[in-house]
Amino acid sequence: MTQEALKKNVAEFALSYIKPGMIVGVGTGSTVRYLIEALATIKHQLEGTVASSIETENLLKIHQIPVYDLNSVNSVDIYLDGADEANAHRYLIKGRGGALLREKIIATVAKQFIGMIDESKQVDILGEKAPVPIETIPMARSYVARQLVKLKADPVYRENYKTDNGNVILDIYNLNLLNPVDMETRLKQITGVVETGIFAHRPADLLLIAKKNGVIVI
Ligand code: 5RP
């Protein structure tokens, strides 16, 4: 089974967590694209959605699924999103698609956060396979990179890329992630860092993992 087929399976499985009348937070990325196709089949049951990126907002609108500004809703019932890596504590690395800031805001607001991955993204220790993206104010990019080198990590500037918020991304390799909660806190304290792709303070409440013989939930 291909990775694309696993992503589609997990996105379709996630639909079973959505109940009529819900406000649904919608993440960003290729797994979420399958989710949006599935959401279109039940759009009349939804109160509406909140989008984590301009890309997602545009896709939702193409399917004529109502999209609200986060400030105009009282709560978000459920947030569904993919991830680049996940460990057994449901801590995640996110942001390969650059939408980590808005994704973390919606995950924080949401009553329930459900992560959707295929089994290739399961790791024992975060950072094994994926770098940690960090959204940074453009003028602080070099300063933030120097601070990361002091932590013995290897920051790589994502060239020719701007986030939906007008900021830049540093992809951090070889970051010590034995304690993701602590590292998330430390990185947020660097002046100029807007947000990190470590989701440890706000882990997923449930992680749906697509395997060749079906989806498991942890
Ligand atoms: C975007 C993200 C995505 O959820 C993450 O990169 C996984 O993407 P995909 O479903 O395409 O593998 O964090 O900012």
PDB file of C-alpha atoms and ligand atoms in Angstrom:
ATOM      1  CA  MET A   1       0.000   0.000   0.000  1.00  0.00           C
ATOM      2  CA  THR A   2       1.377   3.441  -0.903  1.00  0.00           C
ATOM      3  CA  GLN A   3       1.891   6.270   1.575  1.00  0.00           C
ATOM      4  CA  GLU A   4      -0.796   8.243  -0.277  1.00  0.00           C
ATOM      5  CA  ALA A   5      -3.289   5.387   0.245  1.00  0.00           C
ATOM      6  CA  LEU A   6      -2.434   5.319   3.976  1.00  0.00           C
ATOM      7  CA  LYS A   7      -2.976   9.086   4.234  1.00  0.00           C
ATOM      8  CA  LYS A   8      -6.364   8.758   2.537  1.00  0.00           C
ATOM      9  CA  ASN A   9      -7.360   5.881   4.846  1.00  0.00           C
ATOM     10  CA  VAL A  10      -6.474   7.763   8.026  1.00  0.00           C
ATOM     11  CA  ALA A  11      -8.247  10.925   6.857  1.00  0.00           C
ATOM     12  CA  GLU A  12     -11.423   8.987   6.064  1.00  0.00           C
ATOM     13  CA  PHE A  13     -11.197   7.188   9.428  1.00  0.00           C
ATOM     14  CA  ALA A  14     -10.955  10.578  11.188  1.00  0.00           C
ATOM     15  CA  LEU A  15     -14.351  11.561   9.837  1.00  0.00           C
ATOM     16  CA  SER A  16     -15.996   9.238  12.395  1.00  0.00           C
ATOM     17  CA  TYR A  17     -14.964  11.657  15.199  1.00  0.00           C
ATOM     18  CA  ILE A  18     -16.951  14.535  13.707  1.00  0.00           C
ATOM     19  CA  LYS A  19     -20.469  14.944  15.068  1.00  0.00           C
ATOM     20  CA  PRO A  20     -23.340  17.030  13.621  1.00  0.00           C
ATOM     21  CA  GLY A  21     -23.235  20.739  14.539  1.00  0.00           C
ATOM     22  CA  MET A  22     -19.508  20.832  15.258  1.00  0.00           C
ATOM     23  CA  ILE A  23     -17.064  23.628  14.474  1.00  0.00           C
ATOM     24  CA  VAL A  24     -14.131  21.719  12.968  1.00  0.00           C
ATOM     25  CA  GLY A  25     -10.561  23.024  12.933  1.00  0.00           C
ATOM     26  CA  VAL A  26      -8.841  21.916   9.753  1.00  0.00           C
ATOM     27  CA  GLY A  27      -5.057  21.495   9.523  1.00  0.00           C
ATOM     28  CA  THR A  28      -2.802  21.774   6.492  1.00  0.00           C
ATOM     29  CA  GLY A  29      -1.005  19.349   4.199  1.00  0.00           C
ATOM     30  CA  SER A  30      -1.519  16.344   1.969  1.00  0.00           C
ATOM     31  CA  THR A  31      -3.292  14.208   4.605  1.00  0.00           C
ATOM     32  CA  VAL A  32      -5.636  17.113   5.272  1.00  0.00           C
ATOM     33  CA  ARG A  33      -6.386  17.402   1.563  1.00  0.00           C
ATOM     34  CA  TYR A  34      -7.956  13.925   1.790  1.00  0.00           C
ATOM     35  CA  LEU A  35      -9.777  15.014   4.947  1.00  0.00           C
ATOM     36  CA  ILE A  36     -11.268  18.009   3.143  1.00  0.00           C
ATOM     37  CA  GLU A  37     -12.556  15.734   0.360  1.00  0.00           C
ATOM     38  CA  ALA A  38     -14.164  13.548   3.028  1.00  0.00           C
ATOM     39  CA  LEU A  39     -15.559  16.596   4.879  1.00  0.00           C
ATOM     40  CA  ALA A  40     -17.266  17.711   1.677  1.00  0.00           C
ATOM     41  CA  THR A  41     -19.447  14.594   1.858  1.00  0.00           C
ATOM     42  CA  ILE A  42     -20.866  15.659   5.269  1.00  0.00           C
ATOM     43  CA  LYS A  43     -20.663  19.456   4.889  1.00  0.00           C
ATOM     44  CA  HIS A  44     -24.384  20.002   5.517  1.00  0.00           C
ATOM     45  CA  GLN A  45     -24.030  18.450   8.981  1.00  0.00           C
ATOM     46  CA  LEU A  46     -21.265  20.863  10.063  1.00  0.00           C
ATOM     47  CA  GLU A  47     -21.728  24.181  11.807  1.00  0.00           C
ATOM     48  CA  GLY A  48     -18.568  25.237   9.964  1.00  0.00           C
ATOM     49  CA  THR A  49     -14.784  25.112   9.953  1.00  0.00           C
ATOM     50  CA  VAL A  50     -11.757  27.147  10.999  1.00  0.00           C
ATOM     51  CA  ALA A  51      -8.744  26.919   8.668  1.00  0.00           C
ATOM     52  CA  SER A  52      -5.078  26.707   9.706  1.00  0.00           C
ATOM     53  CA  SER A  53      -3.730  28.193   6.460  1.00  0.00           C
ATOM     54  CA  ILE A  54      -4.717  30.136   3.379  1.00  0.00           C
ATOM     55  CA  GLU A  55      -4.248  26.934   1.339  1.00  0.00           C
ATOM     56  CA  THR A  56      -6.736  25.064   3.536  1.00  0.00           C
ATOM     57  CA  GLU A  57      -9.186  27.970   3.524  1.00  0.00           C
ATOM     58  CA  ASN A  58      -9.115  28.031  -0.281  1.00  0.00           C
ATOM     59  CA  LEU A  59      -9.673  24.265  -0.519  1.00  0.00           C
ATOM     60  CA  LEU A  60     -12.573  24.393   1.934  1.00  0.00           C
ATOM     61  CA  LYS A  61     -14.157  27.193  -0.068  1.00  0.00           C
ATOM     62  CA  ILE A  62     -13.745  25.270  -3.343  1.00  0.00           C
ATOM     63  CA  HIS A  63     -15.841  22.531  -1.700  1.00  0.00           C
ATOM     64  CA  GLN A  64     -18.332  25.163  -0.444  1.00  0.00           C
ATOM     65  CA  ILE A  65     -17.656  24.256   3.165  1.00  0.00           C
ATOM     66  CA  PRO A  66     -18.279  27.271   5.457  1.00  0.00           C
ATOM     67  CA  VAL A  67     -15.065  28.781   6.912  1.00  0.00           C
ATOM     68  CA  TYR A  68     -15.096  31.077   9.955  1.00  0.00           C
ATOM     69  CA  ASP A  69     -12.450  33.367  11.396  1.00  0.00           C
ATOM     70  CA  LEU A  70     -11.235  31.915  14.708  1.00  0.00           C
ATOM     71  CA  ASN A  71     -12.225  35.166  16.453  1.00  0.00           C
ATOM     72  CA  SER A  72     -15.826  34.825  15.371  1.00  0.00           C
ATOM     73  CA  VAL A  73     -16.434  31.408  16.973  1.00  0.00           C
ATOM     74  CA  ASN A  74     -16.859  30.729  20.678  1.00  0.00           C
ATOM     75  CA  SER A  75     -15.062  27.412  20.556  1.00  0.00           C
ATOM     76  CA  VAL A  76     -13.572  24.808  18.246  1.00  0.00           C
ATOM     77  CA  ASP A  77     -14.994  21.360  18.977  1.00  0.00           C
ATOM     78  CA  ILE A  78     -12.331  19.310  17.253  1.00  0.00           C
ATOM     79  CA  TYR A  79      -9.078  19.948  15.393  1.00  0.00           C
ATOM     80  CA  LEU A  80      -7.783  17.450  12.835  1.00  0.00           C
ATOM     81  CA  ASP A  81      -4.315  17.677  11.356  1.00  0.00           C
ATOM     82  CA  GLY A  82      -1.393  15.666  10.020  1.00  0.00           C
ATOM     83  CA  ALA A  83       2.136  15.655  11.438  1.00  0.00           C
ATOM     84  CA  ASP A  84       5.710  15.066  10.323  1.00  0.00           C
ATOM     85  CA  GLU A  85       6.585  12.869  13.314  1.00  0.00           C
ATOM     86  CA  ALA A  86       4.830  11.521  16.406  1.00  0.00           C
ATOM     87  CA  ASN A  87       6.009   9.595  19.464  1.00  0.00           C
ATOM     88  CA  ALA A  88       4.193   7.355  21.919  1.00  0.00           C
ATOM     89  CA  HIS A  89       3.252  10.346  24.145  1.00  0.00           C
ATOM     90  CA  ARG A  90       1.428  11.866  21.144  1.00  0.00           C
ATOM     91  CA  TYR A  91       3.998  14.648  21.039  1.00  0.00           C
ATOM     92  CA  LEU A  92       4.389  15.854  17.466  1.00  0.00           C
ATOM     93  CA  ILE A  93       6.689  17.666  15.104  1.00  0.00           C
ATOM     94  CA  LYS A  94       4.690  19.743  12.650  1.00  0.00           C
ATOM     95  CA  GLY A  95       5.299  22.507  10.140  1.00  0.00           C
ATOM     96  CA  ARG A  96       6.875  20.889   7.097  1.00  0.00           C
ATOM     97  CA  GLY A  97       4.085  22.709   5.233  1.00  0.00           C
ATOM     98  CA  GLY A  98       4.932  25.952   7.028  1.00  0.00           C
ATOM     99  CA  ALA A  99       1.581  26.408   8.760  1.00  0.00           C
ATOM    100  CA  LEU A 100       2.775  25.603  12.302  1.00  0.00           C
ATOM    101  CA  LEU A 101       1.815  28.897  13.961  1.00  0.00           C
ATOM    102  CA  ARG A 102      -1.838  28.877  12.959  1.00  0.00           C
ATOM    103  CA  GLU A 103      -1.927  25.113  13.486  1.00  0.00           C
ATOM    104  CA  LYS A 104      -0.706  25.476  17.052  1.00  0.00           C
ATOM    105  CA  ILE A 105      -3.170  28.273  17.776  1.00  0.00           C
ATOM    106  CA  ILE A 106      -6.127  26.177  16.655  1.00  0.00           C
ATOM    107  CA  ALA A 107      -4.799  23.055  18.417  1.00  0.00           C
ATOM    108  CA  THR A 108      -4.530  25.097  21.634  1.00  0.00           C
ATOM    109  CA  VAL A 109      -8.071  26.459  21.342  1.00  0.00           C
ATOM    110  CA  ALA A 110      -9.679  23.159  20.313  1.00  0.00           C
ATOM    111  CA  LYS A 111     -11.469  20.972  22.834  1.00  0.00           C
ATOM    112  CA  GLN A 112     -10.057  17.885  21.133  1.00  0.00           C
ATOM    113  CA  PHE A 113      -6.975  17.595  18.912  1.00  0.00           C
ATOM    114  CA  ILE A 114      -6.666  14.529  16.710  1.00  0.00           C
ATOM    115  CA  GLY A 115      -3.439  13.818  14.829  1.00  0.00           C
ATOM    116  CA  MET A 116      -3.474  11.726  11.654  1.00  0.00           C
ATOM    117  CA  ILE A 117      -0.287  10.016  10.474  1.00  0.00           C
ATOM    118  CA  ASP A 118       0.847   7.012   8.500  1.00  0.00           C
ATOM    119  CA  GLU A 119       3.107   4.532  10.261  1.00  0.00           C
ATOM    120  CA  SER A 120       6.295   5.901   8.630  1.00  0.00           C
ATOM    121  CA  LYS A 121       5.984   8.965  10.882  1.00  0.00           C
ATOM    122  CA  GLN A 122       6.022   7.046  14.183  1.00  0.00           C
ATOM    123  CA  VAL A 123       9.311   7.521  16.054  1.00  0.00           C
ATOM    124  CA  ASP A 124      10.746   6.659  19.469  1.00  0.00           C
ATOM    125  CA  ILE A 125      12.486  10.014  19.841  1.00  0.00           C
ATOM    126  CA  LEU A 126      11.271  13.132  18.035  1.00  0.00           C
ATOM    127  CA  GLY A 127      13.714  14.514  15.478  1.00  0.00           C
ATOM    128  CA  GLU A 128      14.840  11.063  14.286  1.00  0.00           C
ATOM    129  CA  LYS A 129      13.614  11.717  10.771  1.00  0.00           C
ATOM    130  CA  ALA A 130      12.211  15.241  10.556  1.00  0.00           C
ATOM    131  CA  PRO A 131      13.802  18.625  11.298  1.00  0.00           C
ATOM    132  CA  VAL A 132      11.951  20.989  13.637  1.00  0.00           C
ATOM    133  CA  PRO A 133      10.611  24.027  11.751  1.00  0.00           C
ATOM    134  CA  ILE A 134      10.721  27.320  13.636  1.00  0.00           C
ATOM    135  CA  GLU A 135       8.746  30.359  12.466  1.00  0.00           C
ATOM    136  CA  THR A 136      10.908  33.436  12.963  1.00  0.00           C
ATOM    137  CA  ILE A 137      10.559  37.193  12.499  1.00  0.00           C
ATOM    138  CA  PRO A 138      12.582  37.910   9.307  1.00  0.00           C
ATOM    139  CA  MET A 139      14.983  40.472  10.867  1.00  0.00           C
ATOM    140  CA  ALA A 140      15.851  38.040  13.709  1.00  0.00           C
ATOM    141  CA  ARG A 141      16.699  35.114  11.430  1.00  0.00           C
ATOM    142  CA  SER A 142      20.493  35.218  11.814  1.00  0.00           C
ATOM    143  CA  TYR A 143      20.347  35.907  15.548  1.00  0.00           C
ATOM    144  CA  VAL A 144      17.952  32.981  16.111  1.00  0.00           C
ATOM    145  CA  ALA A 145      20.173  30.731  13.981  1.00  0.00           C
ATOM    146  CA  ARG A 146      23.229  31.646  16.099  1.00  0.00           C
ATOM    147  CA  GLN A 147      21.330  30.812  19.289  1.00  0.00           C
ATOM    148  CA  LEU A 148      20.420  27.421  17.825  1.00  0.00           C
ATOM    149  CA  VAL A 149      24.038  26.694  16.934  1.00  0.00           C
ATOM    150  CA  LYS A 150      24.855  27.362  20.613  1.00  0.00           C
ATOM    151  CA  LEU A 151      22.406  24.525  21.403  1.00  0.00           C
ATOM    152  CA  LYS A 152      24.525  22.325  19.064  1.00  0.00           C
ATOM    153  CA  ALA A 153      21.725  22.195  16.498  1.00  0.00           C
ATOM    154  CA  ASP A 154      21.971  22.852  12.762  1.00  0.00           C
ATOM    155  CA  PRO A 155      19.507  25.478  11.489  1.00  0.00           C
ATOM    156  CA  VAL A 156      18.770  25.640   7.758  1.00  0.00           C
ATOM    157  CA  TYR A 157      17.002  28.692   6.332  1.00  0.00           C
ATOM    158  CA  ARG A 158      14.006  27.675   4.173  1.00  0.00           C
ATOM    159  CA  GLU A 159      14.869  29.721   1.068  1.00  0.00           C
ATOM    160  CA  ASN A 160      12.265  31.636  -0.930  1.00  0.00           C
ATOM    161  CA  TYR A 161       9.547  30.835   1.568  1.00  0.00           C
ATOM    162  CA  LYS A 162       7.243  33.153   3.547  1.00  0.00           C
ATOM    163  CA  THR A 163       4.598  31.935   5.976  1.00  0.00           C
ATOM    164  CA  ASP A 164       0.979  33.104   5.809  1.00  0.00           C
ATOM    165  CA  ASN A 165       1.992  35.510   8.587  1.00  0.00           C
ATOM    166  CA  GLY A 166       4.863  37.094   6.605  1.00  0.00           C
ATOM    167  CA  ASN A 167       7.595  35.357   8.600  1.00  0.00           C
ATOM    168  CA  VAL A 168      10.430  32.968   7.654  1.00  0.00           C
ATOM    169  CA  ILE A 169      11.167  29.372   8.625  1.00  0.00           C
ATOM    170  CA  LEU A 170      14.352  27.829   9.981  1.00  0.00           C
ATOM    171  CA  ASP A 171      14.418  24.010   9.752  1.00  0.00           C
ATOM    172  CA  ILE A 172      16.421  22.733  12.711  1.00  0.00           C
ATOM    173  CA  TYR A 173      18.393  19.494  12.398  1.00  0.00           C
ATOM    174  CA  ASN A 174      20.141  17.622  15.219  1.00  0.00           C
ATOM    175  CA  LEU A 175      18.180  19.309  17.981  1.00  0.00           C
ATOM    176  CA  ASN A 176      18.293  17.453  21.304  1.00  0.00           C
ATOM    177  CA  LEU A 177      14.677  16.339  21.740  1.00  0.00           C
ATOM    178  CA  LEU A 178      15.040  13.891  24.620  1.00  0.00           C
ATOM    179  CA  ASN A 179      12.783  16.277  26.554  1.00  0.00           C
ATOM    180  CA  PRO A 180      10.450  17.887  23.970  1.00  0.00           C
ATOM    181  CA  VAL A 181       8.456  19.885  26.568  1.00  0.00           C
ATOM    182  CA  ASP A 182      11.617  21.520  27.872  1.00  0.00           C
ATOM    183  CA  MET A 183      13.020  22.198  24.403  1.00  0.00           C
ATOM    184  CA  GLU A 184       9.740  23.746  23.247  1.00  0.00           C
ATOM    185  CA  THR A 185       9.915  26.129  26.209  1.00  0.00           C
ATOM    186  CA  ARG A 186      13.577  26.980  25.593  1.00  0.00           C
ATOM    187  CA  LEU A 187      13.073  27.734  21.913  1.00  0.00           C
ATOM    188  CA  LYS A 188      10.091  29.988  22.608  1.00  0.00           C
ATOM    189  CA  GLN A 189      12.303  32.067  24.884  1.00  0.00           C
ATOM    190  CA  ILE A 190      14.658  33.049  22.031  1.00  0.00           C
ATOM    191  CA  THR A 191      13.756  36.589  20.995  1.00  0.00           C
ATOM    192  CA  GLY A 192      12.482  36.598  17.420  1.00  0.00           C
ATOM    193  CA  VAL A 193      11.073  33.071  17.530  1.00  0.00           C
ATOM    194  CA  VAL A 194       7.358  33.281  16.855  1.00  0.00           C
ATOM    195  CA  GLU A 195       6.522  29.586  17.190  1.00  0.00           C
ATOM    196  CA  THR A 196       8.104  26.155  17.047  1.00  0.00           C
ATOM    197  CA  GLY A 197       6.921  22.986  15.329  1.00  0.00           C
ATOM    198  CA  ILE A 198       7.264  20.999  18.568  1.00  0.00           C
ATOM    199  CA  PHE A 199       3.767  20.138  19.804  1.00  0.00           C
ATOM    200  CA  ALA A 200       4.558  18.869  23.315  1.00  0.00           C
ATOM    201  CA  HIS A 201       2.857  21.403  25.596  1.00  0.00           C
ATOM    202  CA  ARG A 202      -0.228  20.762  23.465  1.00  0.00           C
ATOM    203  CA  PRO A 203       0.087  17.149  22.287  1.00  0.00           C
ATOM    204  CA  ALA A 204      -2.599  15.399  20.290  1.00  0.00           C
ATOM    205  CA  ASP A 205      -5.385  13.956  22.458  1.00  0.00           C
ATOM    206  CA  LEU A 206      -5.656  11.055  20.058  1.00  0.00           C
ATOM    207  CA  LEU A 207      -3.284   9.856  17.394  1.00  0.00           C
ATOM    208  CA  LEU A 208      -4.686   7.928  14.418  1.00  0.00           C
ATOM    209  CA  ILE A 209      -1.991   5.819  12.760  1.00  0.00           C
ATOM    210  CA  ALA A 210      -2.600   4.281   9.346  1.00  0.00           C
ATOM    211  CA  LYS A 211      -0.969   0.876   8.970  1.00  0.00           C
ATOM    212  CA  LYS A 212      -1.198  -1.528   6.066  1.00  0.00           C
ATOM    213  CA  ASN A 213      -3.845  -3.624   7.849  1.00  0.00           C
ATOM    214  CA  GLY A 214      -5.920  -0.736   9.206  1.00  0.00           C
ATOM    215  CA  VAL A 215      -5.941   2.379  11.396  1.00  0.00           C
ATOM    216  CA  ILE A 216      -4.963   2.145  15.069  1.00  0.00           C
ATOM    217  CA  VAL A 217      -5.735   4.768  17.738  1.00  0.00           C
ATOM    218  CA  ILE A 218      -3.412   5.726  20.605  1.00  0.00           C
TER     219      ILE A 218
HETATM  220  C1  5RP B   1       1.900  21.576   7.820  1.00  0.00           C
HETATM  221  C2  5RP B   1       1.977  20.407   8.732  1.00  0.00           C
HETATM  222  C3  5RP B   1       1.498  19.096   8.204  1.00  0.00           C
HETATM  223  O1  5RP B   1       0.474  18.636   9.011  1.00  0.00           O
HETATM  224  C4  5RP B   1       2.630  18.107   8.201  1.00  0.00           C
HETATM  225  O2  5RP B   1       3.705  18.663   7.467  1.00  0.00           O
HETATM  226  C5  5RP B   1       2.207  16.767   7.575  1.00  0.00           C
HETATM  227  O3  5RP B   1       1.893  16.971   6.239  1.00  0.00           O
HETATM  228  P1  5RP B   1       1.441  15.807   5.264  1.00  0.00           P
HETATM  229  O4  5RP B   1       0.068  15.401   5.681  1.00  0.00           O
HETATM  230  O5  5RP B   1       1.485  16.459   3.900  1.00  0.00           O
HETATM  231  O6  5RP B   1       2.430  14.678   5.371  1.00  0.00           O
HETATM  232  O7  5RP B   1       2.381  20.475   9.861  1.00  0.00           O
HETATM  233  O8  5RP B   1       2.427  22.721   8.415  1.00  0.00           O
END
